[in-house]
Amino acid sequence: MPELAPDAPASTALAGRHYRVRDHYEVGREKIREFARAVQNNHPAHRYEADAGKLGCTGIVAPPTFTSVIGGITTQALLDNVLTDYDLSQMLQTDQVFEIHRPIQAGDRLRTEAEIVSIRHMRGNDFIVIKTTVVDEQDIVVQVATTTIVARLGEEIDPEIVRLVEGLVMHRRDASRDPEVLFPIELEQATAAPELAGSRNEWAVHTTPTFDNLSVGDELPIATRQVTRGDLVNYAGVSGDANPIHFSDRAAELAGLPTVVAHGMLTMGLGADYLAAWLGDPTAIETYSVRFSGFVPVEPTAPAEIEFTGRIKALDPERRTATVVLGGTSVGKKLFGRAIAQVRLS
């Protein structure tokens, strides 16, 4: 592991610490529907109780990447209260991993705990790994989301970028400084992460492809998804990711981009729908991880097109699971350095 440089921020000493968000997150039926629409996850279980019931759920099912909303709130709380050395405008997400122990459903009352797994200082950048553990009312771990972000250090921020961001981004009252905020995001230091309980093997799945009919090397059907500027604005509002490079041409230009680009997590969400459409059951996805390596440019008056592919890399006959390698391209360029999902099969 690289040694810390003398100019590394003091926050590198925070690696290994655990924090708990004091407030809870109540999963709403309409929030699930809004998020499903925003990431174009079209399985009817995301919208109708009867279809969710066929998958063994008591409420409509959140899409596989829904935890990004909760994780985003937690990460922002860490930046506001703990990782205060960093400026959000100088940060870039590089990796995202979801470990799904059971699907999130409407009516769930969840709490979150965060761990700053590591902070590595390399070549003027800090690579920060944050793990968010989502736990239900019975203290059972529901999902774990691990995010890697890169913070650029020692660079003076262009004043024009500062002015532009202040005039564009969604207004957000600072909960740590304003006592009048109704629902402040507060953190308290925890001693350790919650224990994992329950077994994923207990969850029955209802997939269209069956384990016995698959072989290593099988390819999933190629499929395409489209995104427009309107989709980007909608996702920004639903997810809370208001980075202006996703809706402002000037912000994209100042960031060195050719045009407005789609959110990485929106692209990942579209990939989850591609996988769920093949499976026929979104609850069959156990893990889903992506390393971002490209972006989707979205022009003002025409939709961008993303082509998704998949291939069976490995099969586990004991657990009846498959490891699927996913690919995504837009305008001929790869979007993922690595994209892998583990799924359970009927």
XYZ file of C-alpha atoms in Angstrom:
346
model
C 0.000 0.000 0.000
C 1.462 3.411 -0.969
C 2.827 5.539 1.856
C 1.050 8.781 2.679
C 2.680 11.822 1.166
C 3.563 14.752 3.469
C 0.935 16.943 1.772
C -1.870 14.404 2.150
C -4.960 15.786 3.957
C -5.403 15.020 7.632
C -8.566 13.111 6.726
C -6.437 10.146 5.614
C -6.296 9.268 9.328
C -10.056 8.623 9.176
C -9.611 5.370 7.272
C -11.185 2.465 9.135
C -13.688 4.528 11.113
C -17.405 3.701 11.227
C -20.316 6.137 11.355
C -24.059 5.786 11.810
C -26.708 8.070 10.305
C -29.033 8.934 13.191
C -32.113 9.354 11.010
C -33.801 6.471 9.185
C -34.877 6.148 5.557
C -38.458 5.052 4.914
C -38.858 3.531 1.455
C -41.910 4.978 -0.273
C -44.014 3.261 -2.914
C -44.003 6.271 -5.206
C -40.259 6.877 -4.705
C -39.619 3.368 -6.007
C -41.812 4.041 -9.022
C -40.059 7.361 -9.685
C -36.623 5.773 -9.450
C -37.622 2.841 -11.657
C -38.836 5.281 -14.291
C -35.646 7.354 -13.995
C -33.366 4.341 -14.636
C -35.799 2.742 -17.114
C -36.176 -0.411 -15.011
C -39.368 -1.733 -16.547
C -40.173 -4.937 -14.673
C -43.793 -4.684 -13.428
C -42.720 -5.665 -9.886
C -41.303 -2.131 -9.585
C -44.803 -0.714 -10.087
C -47.513 -3.182 -9.078
C -48.013 -5.117 -5.850
C -49.546 -8.109 -7.614
C -46.440 -8.591 -9.756
C -44.163 -8.088 -6.751
C -46.191 -10.722 -4.920
C -45.400 -13.255 -7.637
C -41.728 -12.803 -6.676
C -42.457 -13.352 -2.978
C -42.473 -9.670 -1.978
C -45.058 -7.901 0.182
C -44.542 -4.487 -1.448
C -43.350 -3.271 -4.813
C -39.655 -3.974 -5.374
C -36.963 -1.313 -5.630
C -34.594 -1.579 -8.628
C -31.192 -3.172 -7.932
C -29.380 0.207 -7.885
C -31.920 1.985 -5.644
C -29.431 1.943 -2.758
C -27.495 4.626 -4.643
C -30.064 7.150 -3.387
C -29.485 6.164 0.245
C -25.742 5.857 -0.292
C -25.636 9.305 -1.871
C -27.254 10.834 1.207
C -24.762 9.049 3.451
C -21.746 10.071 1.363
C -22.914 13.698 1.406
C -23.215 13.517 5.196
C -19.634 12.265 5.401
C -18.420 15.092 3.160
C -20.324 17.656 5.248
C -19.235 16.393 8.636
C -16.144 14.195 8.374
C -14.354 14.366 5.005
C -14.291 18.145 5.048
C -10.865 18.434 3.373
C -12.413 17.620 0.008
C -14.366 19.700 -2.485
C -17.180 17.832 -4.230
C -16.419 19.605 -7.529
C -12.986 17.939 -7.537
C -14.298 14.391 -7.022
C -14.989 11.606 -9.529
C -16.641 8.235 -8.924
C -14.667 5.332 -10.391
C -16.215 2.143 -8.967
C -19.552 1.004 -7.557
C -20.460 -2.367 -6.038
C -23.893 -3.511 -4.804
C -24.251 -6.607 -2.608
C -27.959 -7.424 -2.418
C -28.907 -9.707 0.482
C -32.609 -9.185 -0.076
C -34.573 -6.806 -2.301
C -35.641 -3.465 -0.864
C -39.433 -3.109 -0.819
C -41.960 -0.342 -0.285
C -42.555 0.144 3.424
C -39.049 -0.805 4.503
C -37.705 1.350 7.323
C -33.948 1.366 6.923
C -30.951 2.796 8.706
C -27.459 3.165 7.354
C -23.962 2.772 8.674
C -20.897 3.970 6.805
C -17.292 2.904 6.933
C -14.417 4.849 5.436
C -12.673 1.684 4.279
C -9.506 3.318 3.006
C -7.966 6.563 1.810
C -4.931 6.052 -0.421
C -2.832 8.971 -1.570
C -1.352 8.379 -5.031
C 0.162 10.862 -7.490
C -1.664 13.892 -6.135
C -5.030 12.156 -5.807
C -6.839 10.561 -2.890
C -8.687 7.323 -3.634
C -11.482 7.084 -1.051
C -13.459 3.866 -0.538
C -16.748 4.230 1.359
C -18.920 1.261 2.343
C -22.564 1.938 3.180
C -24.415 -0.854 4.978
C -28.215 -0.698 4.878
C -29.957 -2.450 7.783
C -33.664 -3.074 8.427
C -35.669 -2.784 11.661
C -34.642 -6.304 12.710
C -30.949 -5.277 12.433
C -30.540 -7.555 9.417
C -28.270 -6.343 6.652
C -30.343 -5.703 3.533
C -27.732 -4.374 1.128
C -24.136 -3.167 1.112
C -22.943 -0.523 -1.335
C -19.245 0.211 -1.797
C -18.195 3.343 -3.651
C -14.737 4.431 -4.757
C -14.194 8.109 -5.468
C -11.083 9.976 -6.532
C -10.414 13.442 -5.130
C -7.959 15.666 -6.967
C -5.713 17.553 -4.574
C -3.557 20.645 -4.799
C -5.464 22.112 -7.750
C -6.846 25.606 -7.564
C -10.494 25.631 -8.542
C -11.324 27.903 -11.472
C -13.388 30.853 -10.076
C -15.621 30.624 -13.140
C -16.454 27.044 -12.249
C -17.281 28.099 -8.688
C -19.617 30.864 -9.928
C -21.218 28.553 -12.455
C -21.831 25.794 -9.917
C -23.308 28.228 -7.405
C -25.728 29.469 -10.050
C -26.722 26.051 -11.386
C -26.845 23.388 -8.716
C -29.879 22.534 -6.676
C -30.075 24.586 -3.497
C -29.209 22.506 -0.438
C -29.424 23.943 3.051
C -26.471 22.959 5.198
C -27.915 20.727 7.901
C -24.760 20.888 9.986
C -24.965 24.695 10.310
C -28.664 25.492 10.158
C -30.641 24.485 13.276
C -33.937 25.187 11.518
C -33.596 22.327 9.025
C -36.410 19.881 9.727
C -34.498 16.664 9.014
C -30.765 17.245 9.489
C -28.360 14.524 8.440
C -26.367 13.765 11.565
C -23.601 11.260 12.103
C -22.334 9.560 15.207
C -19.230 7.439 15.404
C -19.907 3.710 15.702
C -17.562 1.077 17.070
C -17.969 -1.498 14.306
C -20.033 -2.512 11.315
C -23.290 -4.468 11.855
C -23.183 -8.232 11.675
C -24.483 -9.954 8.574
C -27.565 -12.059 9.273
C -29.702 -14.369 7.167
C -28.825 -16.232 3.983
C -29.336 -15.242 0.358
C -29.987 -18.917 -0.386
C -33.334 -18.594 1.401
C -34.671 -16.214 -1.260
C -36.555 -18.032 -4.033
C -36.137 -16.664 -7.546
C -38.312 -17.021 -10.642
C -36.007 -16.558 -13.612
C -36.803 -17.180 -17.263
C -33.432 -18.788 -18.054
C -32.820 -21.805 -15.829
C -29.478 -22.910 -14.474
C -29.667 -26.287 -16.236
C -30.071 -24.655 -19.643
C -26.988 -22.397 -19.428
C -23.357 -23.031 -20.288
C -20.187 -21.061 -19.721
C -19.634 -18.831 -22.734
C -23.325 -18.352 -23.558
C -24.081 -14.818 -24.693
C -27.034 -12.706 -23.652
C -29.038 -11.049 -26.434
C -27.712 -7.624 -27.429
C -30.019 -4.783 -26.415
C -30.006 -1.000 -26.637
C -31.243 1.763 -24.344
C -31.651 5.454 -25.118
C -31.243 8.516 -22.902
C -32.167 12.124 -23.598
C -31.385 15.415 -21.872
C -34.785 15.116 -20.206
C -33.815 11.722 -18.794
C -30.667 13.275 -17.307
C -32.573 16.101 -15.633
C -35.148 13.657 -14.291
C -32.477 11.330 -12.899
C -30.652 14.256 -11.280
C -33.821 15.209 -9.418
C -34.837 11.701 -8.395
C -31.368 10.564 -7.321
C -30.148 13.835 -5.819
C -27.045 13.860 -8.055
C -27.119 17.462 -9.247
C -23.652 17.715 -10.836
C -24.178 20.318 -13.608
C -22.040 18.435 -16.167
C -25.156 16.288 -16.629
C -27.406 19.149 -17.741
C -25.329 22.281 -18.462
C -23.293 22.606 -21.667
C -21.135 25.312 -20.097
C -20.351 23.158 -17.067
C -19.456 20.252 -19.347
C -17.179 22.527 -21.398
C -15.353 23.784 -18.305
C -14.875 20.175 -17.204
C -13.219 19.385 -20.552
C -16.115 17.308 -21.880
C -17.421 17.458 -25.465
C -21.017 17.886 -24.321
C -23.337 17.017 -21.461
C -22.820 13.420 -20.300
C -25.051 10.872 -18.585
C -24.574 10.050 -14.904
C -22.443 6.962 -14.355
C -25.030 5.605 -11.940
C -27.787 6.151 -14.527
C -25.771 4.104 -17.002
C -25.293 1.425 -14.342
C -29.033 1.465 -13.656
C -29.783 0.922 -17.355
C -27.397 -2.035 -17.262
C -29.350 -3.475 -14.333
C -32.541 -3.332 -16.417
C -30.772 -5.077 -19.302
C -29.778 -7.881 -16.923
C -33.192 -8.038 -15.205
C -34.998 -8.174 -18.564
C -32.973 -11.275 -19.483
C -33.527 -12.847 -16.071
C -37.234 -12.022 -15.862
C -36.771 -11.436 -12.112
C -34.871 -8.383 -10.781
C -34.599 -9.964 -7.319
C -32.304 -12.650 -8.775
C -29.378 -10.205 -8.893
C -27.092 -10.882 -5.908
C -24.124 -8.641 -6.701
C -23.548 -6.011 -9.356
C -20.300 -4.115 -9.748
C -19.012 -1.614 -12.290
C -15.736 0.180 -12.884
C -16.462 3.266 -14.958
C -14.070 3.963 -17.834
C -16.103 6.065 -20.274
C -19.104 8.342 -20.542
C -22.267 8.674 -22.589
C -22.409 12.015 -24.478
C -25.976 13.318 -24.781
C -26.632 15.957 -27.424
C -29.333 18.632 -26.960
C -31.865 17.410 -29.538
C -31.150 13.709 -30.112
C -31.110 10.718 -27.763
C -27.869 8.934 -26.970
C -27.835 5.198 -27.572
C -26.159 2.608 -25.359
C -25.594 -0.965 -26.487
C -25.433 -3.630 -23.791
C -23.991 -7.125 -24.088
C -23.483 -10.000 -21.664
C -21.712 -13.334 -21.420
C -21.799 -16.190 -18.892
C -18.336 -16.332 -17.332
C -18.869 -19.000 -14.649
C -21.542 -21.293 -13.195
C -21.837 -22.563 -9.623
C -23.940 -25.759 -9.542
C -24.046 -25.867 -5.746
C -25.748 -22.469 -5.403
C -27.245 -22.422 -8.912
C -25.673 -19.054 -9.635
C -24.071 -17.558 -12.726
C -21.397 -14.908 -13.060
C -22.245 -12.592 -15.950
C -19.776 -10.203 -17.572
C -21.545 -7.142 -18.956
C -20.439 -4.721 -21.637
C -21.689 -1.276 -22.575
C -20.741 0.978 -25.470
C -21.851 4.376 -26.729
C -20.691 5.992 -29.988
C -18.267 3.112 -30.319
C -16.527 3.653 -26.973
C -16.484 1.336 -23.952
C -18.276 2.579 -20.849
C -17.055 0.005 -18.335
C -13.552 -1.087 -17.480
C -15.217 -3.983 -15.695
C -18.879 -4.875 -15.135
C -19.797 -8.131 -13.408
C -22.985 -9.471 -11.849
C -23.714 -12.640 -9.913
C -27.256 -13.916 -10.342
C -29.279 -16.802 -8.937
C -31.276 -18.959 -11.305
C -34.324 -21.154 -11.093
